[in-house]
mmCIF file of C-alpha atoms in Angstrom:
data_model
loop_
_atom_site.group_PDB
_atom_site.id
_atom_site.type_symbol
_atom_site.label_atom_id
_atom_site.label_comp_id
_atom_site.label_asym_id
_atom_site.label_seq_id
_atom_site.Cartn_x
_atom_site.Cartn_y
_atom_site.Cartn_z
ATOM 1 C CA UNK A 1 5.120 11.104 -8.836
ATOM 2 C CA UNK A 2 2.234 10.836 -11.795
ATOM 3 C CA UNK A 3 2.988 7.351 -14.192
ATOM 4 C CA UNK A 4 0.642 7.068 -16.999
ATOM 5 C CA UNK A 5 0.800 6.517 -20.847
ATOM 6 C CA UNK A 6 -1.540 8.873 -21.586
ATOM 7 C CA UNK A 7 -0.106 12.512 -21.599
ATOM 8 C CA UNK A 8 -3.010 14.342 -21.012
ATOM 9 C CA UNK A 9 -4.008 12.830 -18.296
ATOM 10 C CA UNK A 10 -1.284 12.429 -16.748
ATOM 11 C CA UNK A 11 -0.604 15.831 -17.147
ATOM 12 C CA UNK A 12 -4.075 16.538 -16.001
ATOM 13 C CA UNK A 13 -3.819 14.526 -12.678
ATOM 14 C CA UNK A 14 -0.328 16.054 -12.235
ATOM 15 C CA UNK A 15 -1.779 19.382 -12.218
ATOM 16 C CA UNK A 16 -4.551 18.598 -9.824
ATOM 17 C CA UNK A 17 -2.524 17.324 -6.914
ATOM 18 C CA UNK A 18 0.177 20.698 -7.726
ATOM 19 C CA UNK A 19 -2.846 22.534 -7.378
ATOM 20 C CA UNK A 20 -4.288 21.040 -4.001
ATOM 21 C CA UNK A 21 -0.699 21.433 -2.293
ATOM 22 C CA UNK A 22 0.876 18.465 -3.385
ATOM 23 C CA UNK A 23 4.787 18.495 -4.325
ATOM 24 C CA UNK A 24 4.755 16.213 -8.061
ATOM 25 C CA UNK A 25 8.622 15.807 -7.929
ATOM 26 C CA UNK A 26 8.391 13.549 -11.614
ATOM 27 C CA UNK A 27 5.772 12.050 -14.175
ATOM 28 C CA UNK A 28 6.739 9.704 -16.429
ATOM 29 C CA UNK A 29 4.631 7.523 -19.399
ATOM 30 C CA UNK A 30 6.382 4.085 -19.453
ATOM 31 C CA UNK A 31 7.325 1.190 -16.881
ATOM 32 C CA UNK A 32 11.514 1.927 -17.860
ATOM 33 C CA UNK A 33 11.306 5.345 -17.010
ATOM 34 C CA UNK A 34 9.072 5.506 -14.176
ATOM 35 C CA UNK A 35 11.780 3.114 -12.414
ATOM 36 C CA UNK A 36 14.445 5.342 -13.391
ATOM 37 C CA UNK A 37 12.854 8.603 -12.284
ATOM 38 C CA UNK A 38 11.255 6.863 -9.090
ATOM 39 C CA UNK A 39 14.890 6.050 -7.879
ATOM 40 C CA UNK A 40 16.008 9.604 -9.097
ATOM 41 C CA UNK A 41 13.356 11.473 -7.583
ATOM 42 C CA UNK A 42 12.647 9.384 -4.426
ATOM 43 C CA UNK A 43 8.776 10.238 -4.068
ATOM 44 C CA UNK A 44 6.766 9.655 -1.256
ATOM 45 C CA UNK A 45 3.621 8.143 -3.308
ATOM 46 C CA UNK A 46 3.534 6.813 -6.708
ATOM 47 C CA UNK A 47 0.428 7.083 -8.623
ATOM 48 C CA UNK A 48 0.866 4.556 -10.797
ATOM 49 C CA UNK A 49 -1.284 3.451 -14.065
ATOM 50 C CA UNK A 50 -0.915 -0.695 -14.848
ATOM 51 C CA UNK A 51 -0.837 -0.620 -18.449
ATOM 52 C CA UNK A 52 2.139 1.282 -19.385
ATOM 53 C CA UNK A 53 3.943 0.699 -22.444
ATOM 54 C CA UNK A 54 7.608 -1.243 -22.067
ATOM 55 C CA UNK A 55 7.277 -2.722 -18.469
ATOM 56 C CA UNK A 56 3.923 -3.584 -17.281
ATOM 57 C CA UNK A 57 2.696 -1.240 -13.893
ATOM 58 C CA UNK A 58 2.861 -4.483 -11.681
ATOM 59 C CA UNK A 59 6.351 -4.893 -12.594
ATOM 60 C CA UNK A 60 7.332 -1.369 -11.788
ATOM 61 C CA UNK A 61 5.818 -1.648 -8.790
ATOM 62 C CA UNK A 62 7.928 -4.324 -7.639
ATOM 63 C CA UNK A 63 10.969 -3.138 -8.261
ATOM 64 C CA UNK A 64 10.330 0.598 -7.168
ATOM 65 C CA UNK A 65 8.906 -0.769 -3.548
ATOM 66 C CA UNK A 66 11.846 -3.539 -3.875
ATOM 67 C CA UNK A 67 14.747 -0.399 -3.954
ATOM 68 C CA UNK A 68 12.400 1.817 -1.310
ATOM 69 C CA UNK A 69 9.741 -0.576 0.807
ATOM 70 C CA UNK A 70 8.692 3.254 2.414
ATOM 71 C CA UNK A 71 7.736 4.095 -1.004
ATOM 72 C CA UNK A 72 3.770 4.113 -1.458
ATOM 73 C CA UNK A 73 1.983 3.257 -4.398
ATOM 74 C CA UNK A 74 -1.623 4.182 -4.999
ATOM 75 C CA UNK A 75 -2.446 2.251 -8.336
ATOM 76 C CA UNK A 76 -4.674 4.628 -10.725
ATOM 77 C CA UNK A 77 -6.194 2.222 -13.480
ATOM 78 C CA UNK A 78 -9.143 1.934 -15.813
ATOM 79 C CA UNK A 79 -9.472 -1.755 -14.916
ATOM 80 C CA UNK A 80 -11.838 -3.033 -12.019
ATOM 81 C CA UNK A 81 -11.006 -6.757 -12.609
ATOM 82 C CA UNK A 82 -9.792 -8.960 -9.643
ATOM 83 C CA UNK A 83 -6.720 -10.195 -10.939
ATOM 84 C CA UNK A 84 -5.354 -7.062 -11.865
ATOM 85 C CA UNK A 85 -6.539 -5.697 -8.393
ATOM 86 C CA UNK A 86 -4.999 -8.719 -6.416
ATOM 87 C CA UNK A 87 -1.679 -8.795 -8.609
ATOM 88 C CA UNK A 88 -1.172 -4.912 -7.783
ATOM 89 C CA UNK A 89 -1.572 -5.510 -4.114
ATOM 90 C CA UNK A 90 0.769 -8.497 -3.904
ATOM 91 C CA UNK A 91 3.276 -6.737 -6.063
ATOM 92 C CA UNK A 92 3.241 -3.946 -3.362
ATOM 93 C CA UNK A 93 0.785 -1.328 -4.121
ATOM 94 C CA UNK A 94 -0.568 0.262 -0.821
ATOM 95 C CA UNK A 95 -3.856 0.877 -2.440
ATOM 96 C CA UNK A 96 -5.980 0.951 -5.635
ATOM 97 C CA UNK A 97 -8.575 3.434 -7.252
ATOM 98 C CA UNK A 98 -10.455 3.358 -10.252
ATOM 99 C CA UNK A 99 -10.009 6.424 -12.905
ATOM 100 C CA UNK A 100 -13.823 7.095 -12.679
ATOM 101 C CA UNK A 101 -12.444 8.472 -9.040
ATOM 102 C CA UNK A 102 -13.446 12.067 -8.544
ATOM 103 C CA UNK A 103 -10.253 14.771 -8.569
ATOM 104 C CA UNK A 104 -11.052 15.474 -4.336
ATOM 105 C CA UNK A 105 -11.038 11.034 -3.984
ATOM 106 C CA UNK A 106 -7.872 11.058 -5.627
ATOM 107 C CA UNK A 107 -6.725 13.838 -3.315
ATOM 108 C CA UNK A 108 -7.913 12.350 -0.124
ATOM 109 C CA UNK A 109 -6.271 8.565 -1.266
ATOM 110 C CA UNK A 110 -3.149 10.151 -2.156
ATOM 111 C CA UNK A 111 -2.907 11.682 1.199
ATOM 112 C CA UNK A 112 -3.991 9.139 3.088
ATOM 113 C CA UNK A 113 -1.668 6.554 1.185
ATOM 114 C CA UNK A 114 1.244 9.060 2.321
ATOM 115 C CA UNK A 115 0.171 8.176 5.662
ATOM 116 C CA UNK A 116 0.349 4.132 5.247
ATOM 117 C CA UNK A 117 -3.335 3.461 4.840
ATOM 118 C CA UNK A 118 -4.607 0.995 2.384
ATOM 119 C CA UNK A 119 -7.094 2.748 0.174
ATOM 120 C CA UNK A 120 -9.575 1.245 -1.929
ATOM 121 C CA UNK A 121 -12.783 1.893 -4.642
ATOM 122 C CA UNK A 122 -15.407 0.999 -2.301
ATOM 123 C CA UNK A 123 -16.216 -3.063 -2.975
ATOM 124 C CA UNK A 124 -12.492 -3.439 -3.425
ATOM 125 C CA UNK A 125 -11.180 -4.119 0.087
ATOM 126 C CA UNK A 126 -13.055 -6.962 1.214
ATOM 127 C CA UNK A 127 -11.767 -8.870 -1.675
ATOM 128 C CA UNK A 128 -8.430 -8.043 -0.789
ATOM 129 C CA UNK A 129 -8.902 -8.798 2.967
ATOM 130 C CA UNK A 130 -9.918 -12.513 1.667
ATOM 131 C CA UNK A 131 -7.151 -12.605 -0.494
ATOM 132 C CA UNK A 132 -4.666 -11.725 2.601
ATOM 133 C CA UNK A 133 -6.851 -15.116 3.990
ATOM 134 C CA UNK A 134 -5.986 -17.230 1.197
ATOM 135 C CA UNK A 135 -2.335 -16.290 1.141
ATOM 136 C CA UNK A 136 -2.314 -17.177 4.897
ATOM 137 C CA UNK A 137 -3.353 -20.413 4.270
ATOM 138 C CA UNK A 138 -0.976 -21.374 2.043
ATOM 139 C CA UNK A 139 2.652 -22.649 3.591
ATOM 140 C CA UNK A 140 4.975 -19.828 4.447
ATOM 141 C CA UNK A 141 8.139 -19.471 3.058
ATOM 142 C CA UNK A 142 10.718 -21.304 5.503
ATOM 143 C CA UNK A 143 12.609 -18.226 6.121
ATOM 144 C CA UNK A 144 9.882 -16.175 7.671
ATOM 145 C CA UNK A 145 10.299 -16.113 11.396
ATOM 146 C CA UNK A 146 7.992 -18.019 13.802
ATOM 147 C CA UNK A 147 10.342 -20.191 15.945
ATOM 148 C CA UNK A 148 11.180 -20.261 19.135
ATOM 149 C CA UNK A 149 13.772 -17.536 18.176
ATOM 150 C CA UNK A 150 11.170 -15.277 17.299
ATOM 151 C CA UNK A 151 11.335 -11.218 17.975
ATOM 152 C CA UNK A 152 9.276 -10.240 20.841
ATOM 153 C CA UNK A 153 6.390 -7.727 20.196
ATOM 154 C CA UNK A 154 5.246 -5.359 22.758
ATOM 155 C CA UNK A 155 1.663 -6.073 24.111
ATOM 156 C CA UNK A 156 0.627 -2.371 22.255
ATOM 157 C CA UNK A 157 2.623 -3.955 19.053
ATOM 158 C CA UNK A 158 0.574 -6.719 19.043
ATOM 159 C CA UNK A 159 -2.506 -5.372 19.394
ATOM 160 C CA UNK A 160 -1.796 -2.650 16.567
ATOM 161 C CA UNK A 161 -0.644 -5.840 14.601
ATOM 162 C CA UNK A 162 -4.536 -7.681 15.224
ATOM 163 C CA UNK A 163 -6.352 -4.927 14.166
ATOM 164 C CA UNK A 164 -4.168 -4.912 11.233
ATOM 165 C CA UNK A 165 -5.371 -8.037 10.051
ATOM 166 C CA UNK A 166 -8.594 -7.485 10.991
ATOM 167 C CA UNK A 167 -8.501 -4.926 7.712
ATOM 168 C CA UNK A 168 -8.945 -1.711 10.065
ATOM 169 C CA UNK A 169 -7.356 1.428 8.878
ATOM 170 C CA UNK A 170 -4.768 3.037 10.472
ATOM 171 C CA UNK A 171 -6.926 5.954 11.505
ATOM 172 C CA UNK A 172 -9.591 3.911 12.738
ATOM 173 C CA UNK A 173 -6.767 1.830 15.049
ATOM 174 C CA UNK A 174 -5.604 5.081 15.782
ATOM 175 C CA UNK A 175 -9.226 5.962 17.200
ATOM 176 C CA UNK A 176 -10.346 2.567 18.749
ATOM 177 C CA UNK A 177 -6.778 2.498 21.078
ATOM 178 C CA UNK A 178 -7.375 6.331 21.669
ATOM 179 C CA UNK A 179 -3.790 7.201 20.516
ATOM 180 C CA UNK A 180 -2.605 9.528 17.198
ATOM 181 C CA UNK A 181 -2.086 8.071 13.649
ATOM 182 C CA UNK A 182 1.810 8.503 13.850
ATOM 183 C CA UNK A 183 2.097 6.258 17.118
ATOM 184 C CA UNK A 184 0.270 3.283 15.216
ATOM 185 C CA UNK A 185 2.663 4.316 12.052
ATOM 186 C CA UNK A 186 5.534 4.158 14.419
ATOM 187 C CA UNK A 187 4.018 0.791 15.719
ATOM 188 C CA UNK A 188 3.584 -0.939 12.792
ATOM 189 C CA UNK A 189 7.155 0.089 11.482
ATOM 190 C CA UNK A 190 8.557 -1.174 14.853
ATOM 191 C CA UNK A 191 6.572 -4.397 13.819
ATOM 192 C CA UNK A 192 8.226 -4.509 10.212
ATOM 193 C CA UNK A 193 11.821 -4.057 11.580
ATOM 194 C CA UNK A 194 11.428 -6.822 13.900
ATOM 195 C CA UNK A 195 9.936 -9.656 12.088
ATOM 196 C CA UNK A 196 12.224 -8.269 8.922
ATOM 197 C CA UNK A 197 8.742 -8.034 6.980
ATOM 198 C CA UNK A 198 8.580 -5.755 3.959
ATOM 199 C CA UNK A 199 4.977 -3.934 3.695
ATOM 200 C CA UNK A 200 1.298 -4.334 5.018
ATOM 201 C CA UNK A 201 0.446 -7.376 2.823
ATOM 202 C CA UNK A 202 3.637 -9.571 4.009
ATOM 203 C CA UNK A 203 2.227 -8.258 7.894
ATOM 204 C CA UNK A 204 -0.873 -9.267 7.921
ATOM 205 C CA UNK A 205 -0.275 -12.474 6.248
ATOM 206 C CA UNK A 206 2.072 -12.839 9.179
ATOM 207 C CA UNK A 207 -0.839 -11.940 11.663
ATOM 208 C CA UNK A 208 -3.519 -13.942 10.115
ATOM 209 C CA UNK A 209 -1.148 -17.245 9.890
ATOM 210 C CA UNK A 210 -0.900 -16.680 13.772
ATOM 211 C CA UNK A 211 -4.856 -16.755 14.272
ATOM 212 C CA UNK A 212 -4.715 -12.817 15.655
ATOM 213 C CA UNK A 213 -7.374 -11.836 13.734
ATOM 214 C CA UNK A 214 -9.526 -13.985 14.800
ATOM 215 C CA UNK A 215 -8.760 -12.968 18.825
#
């Protein structure tokens, strides 16, 4: 699904991925009715746009990940600024790509989001990766688990989890354990079930609080 204000582009970018195989189930051009349509339509990604007329793009984010956490959203936006990077991200977005993106890096993000990956505009991830740092320093909410009645994690769970935090993708994990991209999927949404955790960012705060990625 294809959210932006701007008709013609979105129109545009809607037509691109229809052309390179993808299935655009909706588009919509403001926050309301991309929420509406999102629930309607159920789509695997959302490419969204942040400034959208009526509800801000963060705020449809939240609430579109809030009613489906296996819903991905690749944020599409004219703006390179931290804050509006770092605000996506923390309201859910699996990754973030500027508009100067070429048609085949908006292809290959949009598939790989599908897939769970974070994907970034090159210089963007490292900032997030601190940010994940930060957040992990501050005190955790008192519900999170931690205590003695903790879930257990397998030994391969665990290890998926530290490379998590250590910012790898999932096709590099895949690679460095020498197993396929859906086992580490099927790892890390083992991981989410258990410790009741709702998408990437919330998991690798969790990992980072522990010290894994430092191991």
């Amino acid at each position: 699904m294809v959210v932006d204000d701007h008709p013609m582009w979105r129109d545009a970018v809607a037509r691109d991925l229809a052309e390179s195989g993808f299935d655009v189930v909706a588009t919509a051009g403001d926050g309301d009715q991309a929420v509406r349509r999102a629930r309607a339509t159920g789509p695997d990604v959302l490419v969204l746009d942040l400034n959208l007329p009526g509800k801000p793009g963060v705020q449809v984010c939240k609430e579109v990940v809030g009613a489906d956490p296996k819903l991905r959203v690749l944020v599409l936006s004219a703006s390179g600024e931290h804050a509006d990077v770092l605000e996506a991200v923390k309201s859910g977005a699996t990754g973030y790509l500027l508009k100067s993106a070429s048609t085949e890096e908006l292809q290959d993000a949009v598939r790989r989001t599908a897939l769970g990956d974070p994907v970034f505009t090159p210089g963007l991830a490292g900032l997030v990766l601190g940010e994940y740092r930060r957040l992990a320093s501050e005190p955790a909410p008192a519900a999170e688990s931690g205590g003695p009645g903790a879930p257990r994690l397998t030994d391969r769970e665990t290890e998926v989890l530290r490379l998590v935090a250590k910012g790898l993708s999932y096709k590099q994990i895949a690679e460095r354990l020498v197993i396929s991209h859906r086992t580490v999927q099927n790892h890390v949404q083992n991981t989410l079930g258990k410790l009741q955790l709702h998408n990437r960012v919330e998991l690798v705060r969790y990992a980072i609080e522990r010290g894994l990625d430092d191991e």
